PDB file of C-alpha atoms in Angstrom:
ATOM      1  CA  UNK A1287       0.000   0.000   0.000  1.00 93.00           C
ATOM      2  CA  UNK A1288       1.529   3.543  -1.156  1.00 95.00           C
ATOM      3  CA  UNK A1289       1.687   6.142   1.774  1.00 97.00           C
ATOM      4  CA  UNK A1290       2.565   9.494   1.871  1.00 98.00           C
ATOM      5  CA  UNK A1291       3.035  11.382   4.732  1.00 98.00           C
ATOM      6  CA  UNK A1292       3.228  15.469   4.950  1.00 98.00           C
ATOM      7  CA  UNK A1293       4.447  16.839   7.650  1.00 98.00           C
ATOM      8  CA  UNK A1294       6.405  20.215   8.936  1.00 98.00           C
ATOM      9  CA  UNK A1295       3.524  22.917   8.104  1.00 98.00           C
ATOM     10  CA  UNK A1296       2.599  25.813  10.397  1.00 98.00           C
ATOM     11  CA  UNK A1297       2.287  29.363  10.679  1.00 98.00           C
ATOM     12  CA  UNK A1298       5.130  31.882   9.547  1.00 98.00           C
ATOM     13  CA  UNK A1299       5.673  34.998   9.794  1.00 98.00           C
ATOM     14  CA  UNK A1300       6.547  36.490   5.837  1.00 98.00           C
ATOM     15  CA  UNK A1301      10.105  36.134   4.833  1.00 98.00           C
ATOM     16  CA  UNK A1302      10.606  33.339   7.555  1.00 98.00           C
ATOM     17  CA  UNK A1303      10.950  29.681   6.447  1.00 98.00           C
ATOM     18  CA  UNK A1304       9.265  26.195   6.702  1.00 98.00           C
ATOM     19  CA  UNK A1305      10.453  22.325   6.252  1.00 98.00           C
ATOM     20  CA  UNK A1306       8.251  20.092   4.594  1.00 98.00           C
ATOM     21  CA  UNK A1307       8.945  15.979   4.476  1.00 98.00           C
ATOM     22  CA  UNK A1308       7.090  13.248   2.990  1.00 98.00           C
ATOM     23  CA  UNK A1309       7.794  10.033   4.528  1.00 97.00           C
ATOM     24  CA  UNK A1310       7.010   7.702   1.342  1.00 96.00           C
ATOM     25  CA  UNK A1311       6.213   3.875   1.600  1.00 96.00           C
ATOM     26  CA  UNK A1312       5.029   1.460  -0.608  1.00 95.00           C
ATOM     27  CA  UNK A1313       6.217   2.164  -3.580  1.00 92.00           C
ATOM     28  CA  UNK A1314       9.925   2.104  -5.836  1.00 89.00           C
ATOM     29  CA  UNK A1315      10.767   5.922  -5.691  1.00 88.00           C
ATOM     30  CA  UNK A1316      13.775   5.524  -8.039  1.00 90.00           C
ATOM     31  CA  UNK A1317      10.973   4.836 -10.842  1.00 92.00           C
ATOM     32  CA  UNK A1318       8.548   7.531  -9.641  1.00 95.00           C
ATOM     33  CA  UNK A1319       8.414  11.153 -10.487  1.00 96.00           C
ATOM     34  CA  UNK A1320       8.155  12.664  -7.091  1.00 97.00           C
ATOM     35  CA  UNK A1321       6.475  16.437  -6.734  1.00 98.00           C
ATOM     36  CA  UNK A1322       4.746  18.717  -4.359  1.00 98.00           C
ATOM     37  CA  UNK A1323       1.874  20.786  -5.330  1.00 98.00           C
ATOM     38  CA  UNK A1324      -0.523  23.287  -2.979  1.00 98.00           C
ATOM     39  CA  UNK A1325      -3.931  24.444  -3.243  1.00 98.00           C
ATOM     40  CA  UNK A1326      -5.306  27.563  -1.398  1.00 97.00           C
ATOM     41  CA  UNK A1327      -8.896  28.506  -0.714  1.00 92.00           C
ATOM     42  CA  UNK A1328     -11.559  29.086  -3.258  1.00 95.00           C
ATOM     43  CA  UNK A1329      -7.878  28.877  -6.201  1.00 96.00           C
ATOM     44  CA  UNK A1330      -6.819  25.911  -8.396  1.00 96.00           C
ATOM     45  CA  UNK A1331      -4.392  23.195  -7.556  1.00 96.00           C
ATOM     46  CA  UNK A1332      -0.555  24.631  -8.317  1.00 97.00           C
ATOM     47  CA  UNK A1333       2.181  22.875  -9.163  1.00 97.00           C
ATOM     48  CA  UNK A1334       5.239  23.848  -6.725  1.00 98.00           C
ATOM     49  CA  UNK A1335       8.717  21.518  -7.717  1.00 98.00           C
ATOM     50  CA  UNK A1336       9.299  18.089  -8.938  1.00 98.00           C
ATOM     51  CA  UNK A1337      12.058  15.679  -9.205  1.00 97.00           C
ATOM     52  CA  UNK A1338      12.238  13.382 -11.804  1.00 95.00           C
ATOM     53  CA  UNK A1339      13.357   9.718 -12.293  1.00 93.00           C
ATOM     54  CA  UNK A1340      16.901  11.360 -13.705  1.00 94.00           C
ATOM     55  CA  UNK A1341      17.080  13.533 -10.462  1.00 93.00           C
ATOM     56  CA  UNK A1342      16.100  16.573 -12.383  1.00 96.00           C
ATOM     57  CA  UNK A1343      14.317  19.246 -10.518  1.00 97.00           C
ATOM     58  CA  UNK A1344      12.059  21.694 -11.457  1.00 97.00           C
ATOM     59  CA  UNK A1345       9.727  24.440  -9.568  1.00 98.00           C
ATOM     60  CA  UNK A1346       6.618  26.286 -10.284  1.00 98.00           C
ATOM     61  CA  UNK A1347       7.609  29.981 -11.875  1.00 98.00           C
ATOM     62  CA  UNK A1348       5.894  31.435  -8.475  1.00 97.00           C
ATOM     63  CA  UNK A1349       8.517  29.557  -6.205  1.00 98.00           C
ATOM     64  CA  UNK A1350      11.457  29.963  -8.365  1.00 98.00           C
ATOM     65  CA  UNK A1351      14.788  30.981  -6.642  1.00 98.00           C
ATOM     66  CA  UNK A1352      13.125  30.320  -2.658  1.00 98.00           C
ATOM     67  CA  UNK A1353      12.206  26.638  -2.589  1.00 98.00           C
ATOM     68  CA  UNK A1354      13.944  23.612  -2.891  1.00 98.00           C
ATOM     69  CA  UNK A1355      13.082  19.717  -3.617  1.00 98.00           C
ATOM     70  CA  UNK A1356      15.317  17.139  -2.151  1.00 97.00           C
ATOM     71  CA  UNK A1357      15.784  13.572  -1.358  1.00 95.00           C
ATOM     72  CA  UNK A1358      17.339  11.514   0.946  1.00 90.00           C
ATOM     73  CA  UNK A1359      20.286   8.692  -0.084  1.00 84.00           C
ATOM     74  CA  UNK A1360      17.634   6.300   0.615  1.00 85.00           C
ATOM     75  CA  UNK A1361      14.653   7.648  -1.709  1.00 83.00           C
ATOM     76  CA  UNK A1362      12.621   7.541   1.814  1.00 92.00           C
ATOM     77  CA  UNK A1363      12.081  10.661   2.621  1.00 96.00           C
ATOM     78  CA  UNK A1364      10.969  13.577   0.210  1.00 97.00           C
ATOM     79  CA  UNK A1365      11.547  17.310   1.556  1.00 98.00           C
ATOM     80  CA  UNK A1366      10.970  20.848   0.392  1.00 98.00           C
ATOM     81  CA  UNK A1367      12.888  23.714   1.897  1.00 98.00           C
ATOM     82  CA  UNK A1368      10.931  27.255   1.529  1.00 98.00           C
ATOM     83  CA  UNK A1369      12.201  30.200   2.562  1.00 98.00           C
ATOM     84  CA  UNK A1370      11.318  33.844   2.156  1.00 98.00           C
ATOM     85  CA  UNK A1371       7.902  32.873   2.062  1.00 98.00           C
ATOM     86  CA  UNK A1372       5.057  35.110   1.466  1.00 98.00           C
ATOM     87  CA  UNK A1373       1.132  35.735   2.234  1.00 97.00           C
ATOM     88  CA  UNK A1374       0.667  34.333  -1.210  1.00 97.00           C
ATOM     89  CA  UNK A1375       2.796  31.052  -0.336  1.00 98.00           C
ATOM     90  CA  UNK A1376      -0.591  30.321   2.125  1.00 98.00           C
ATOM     91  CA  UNK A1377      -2.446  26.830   0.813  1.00 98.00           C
ATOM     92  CA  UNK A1378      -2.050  23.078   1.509  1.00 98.00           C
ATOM     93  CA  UNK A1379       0.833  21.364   0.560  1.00 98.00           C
ATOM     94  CA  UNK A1380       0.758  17.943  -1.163  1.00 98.00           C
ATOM     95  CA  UNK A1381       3.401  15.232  -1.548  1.00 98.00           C
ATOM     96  CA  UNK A1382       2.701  13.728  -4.862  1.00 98.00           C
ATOM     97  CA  UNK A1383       4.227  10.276  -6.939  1.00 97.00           C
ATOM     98  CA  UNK A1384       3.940   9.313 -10.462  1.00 95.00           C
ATOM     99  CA  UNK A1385       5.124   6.476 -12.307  1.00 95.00           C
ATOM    100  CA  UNK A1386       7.678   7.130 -14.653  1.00 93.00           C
ATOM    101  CA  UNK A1387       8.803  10.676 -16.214  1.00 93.00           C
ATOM    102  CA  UNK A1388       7.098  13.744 -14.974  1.00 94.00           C
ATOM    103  CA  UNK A1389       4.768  13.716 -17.688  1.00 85.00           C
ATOM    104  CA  UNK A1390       1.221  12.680 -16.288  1.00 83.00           C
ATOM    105  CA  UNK A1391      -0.688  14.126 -13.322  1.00 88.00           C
ATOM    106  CA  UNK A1392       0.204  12.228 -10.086  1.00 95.00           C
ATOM    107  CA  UNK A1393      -1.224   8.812  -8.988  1.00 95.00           C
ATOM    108  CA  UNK A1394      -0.827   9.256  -5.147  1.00 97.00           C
ATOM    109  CA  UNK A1395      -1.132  11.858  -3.201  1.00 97.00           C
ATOM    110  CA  UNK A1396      -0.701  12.317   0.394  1.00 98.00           C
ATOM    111  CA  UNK A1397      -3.156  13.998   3.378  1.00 98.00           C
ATOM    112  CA  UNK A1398      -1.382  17.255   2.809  1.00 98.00           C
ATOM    113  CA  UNK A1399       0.035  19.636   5.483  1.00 98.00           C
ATOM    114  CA  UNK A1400      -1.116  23.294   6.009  1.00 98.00           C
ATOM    115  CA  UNK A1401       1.431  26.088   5.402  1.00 98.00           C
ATOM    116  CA  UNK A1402       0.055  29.612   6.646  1.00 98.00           C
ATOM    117  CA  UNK A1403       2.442  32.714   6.175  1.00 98.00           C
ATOM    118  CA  UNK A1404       1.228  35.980   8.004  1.00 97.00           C
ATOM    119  CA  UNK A1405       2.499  39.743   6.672  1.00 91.00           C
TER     120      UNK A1405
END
């Protein structure tokens, strides 16, 4: 059974920073594009970074230059490192896998983890 597990949101102050983690289970990560994505209130679902099965990274324009997508050695654990957030950075953040290239929306998606950033 595939898990994903968000965890590290909370409440920031703008221009602080936040650690999120995905604890993944169940599935081969190393043939899996892995990605986060966020939704806010009342807006559509937003694509945020991605790694692909090469190890290639890539963010949403809006994120560009103040988050980061990472993995551990082990392919366990799936992380994203924000900083300078702002008010606009608000939504819930998913943890997201999809077999093969980054090509096709995700199959899994985890519970999500709320991020709130206050100006």
């Amino acid at each position: 059974q595939v898990q994903l597990a968000e965890s590290g949101g909370g409440s920031v102050q703008a221009g602080g920073s936040l650690r999120l983690s995905c604890v993944i289970s169940g599935l081969a990560v190393k043939n899996y594009c892995m990605a986060w994505y966020r939704q806010a209130p009342g807006k559509e679902r937003e694509f945020v970074a991605r790694m692909d099965i090469d190890g290639s990274r890539s963010y949403g324009v809006s994120v560009l230059g103040r988050f980061t997508i990472s993995q551990d050695g082990a392919k366990t654990t799936l992380t994203l490192q924000m900083n300078s957030l702002k008010a606009e950075d608000t939504a819930m953040y998913y943890c997201t896998a999809g077999f093969g290239w980054c090509k096709a929306d995700p199959t899994y998606w985890g519970q999500g983890t709320q991020v709130t950033v206050s100006s």
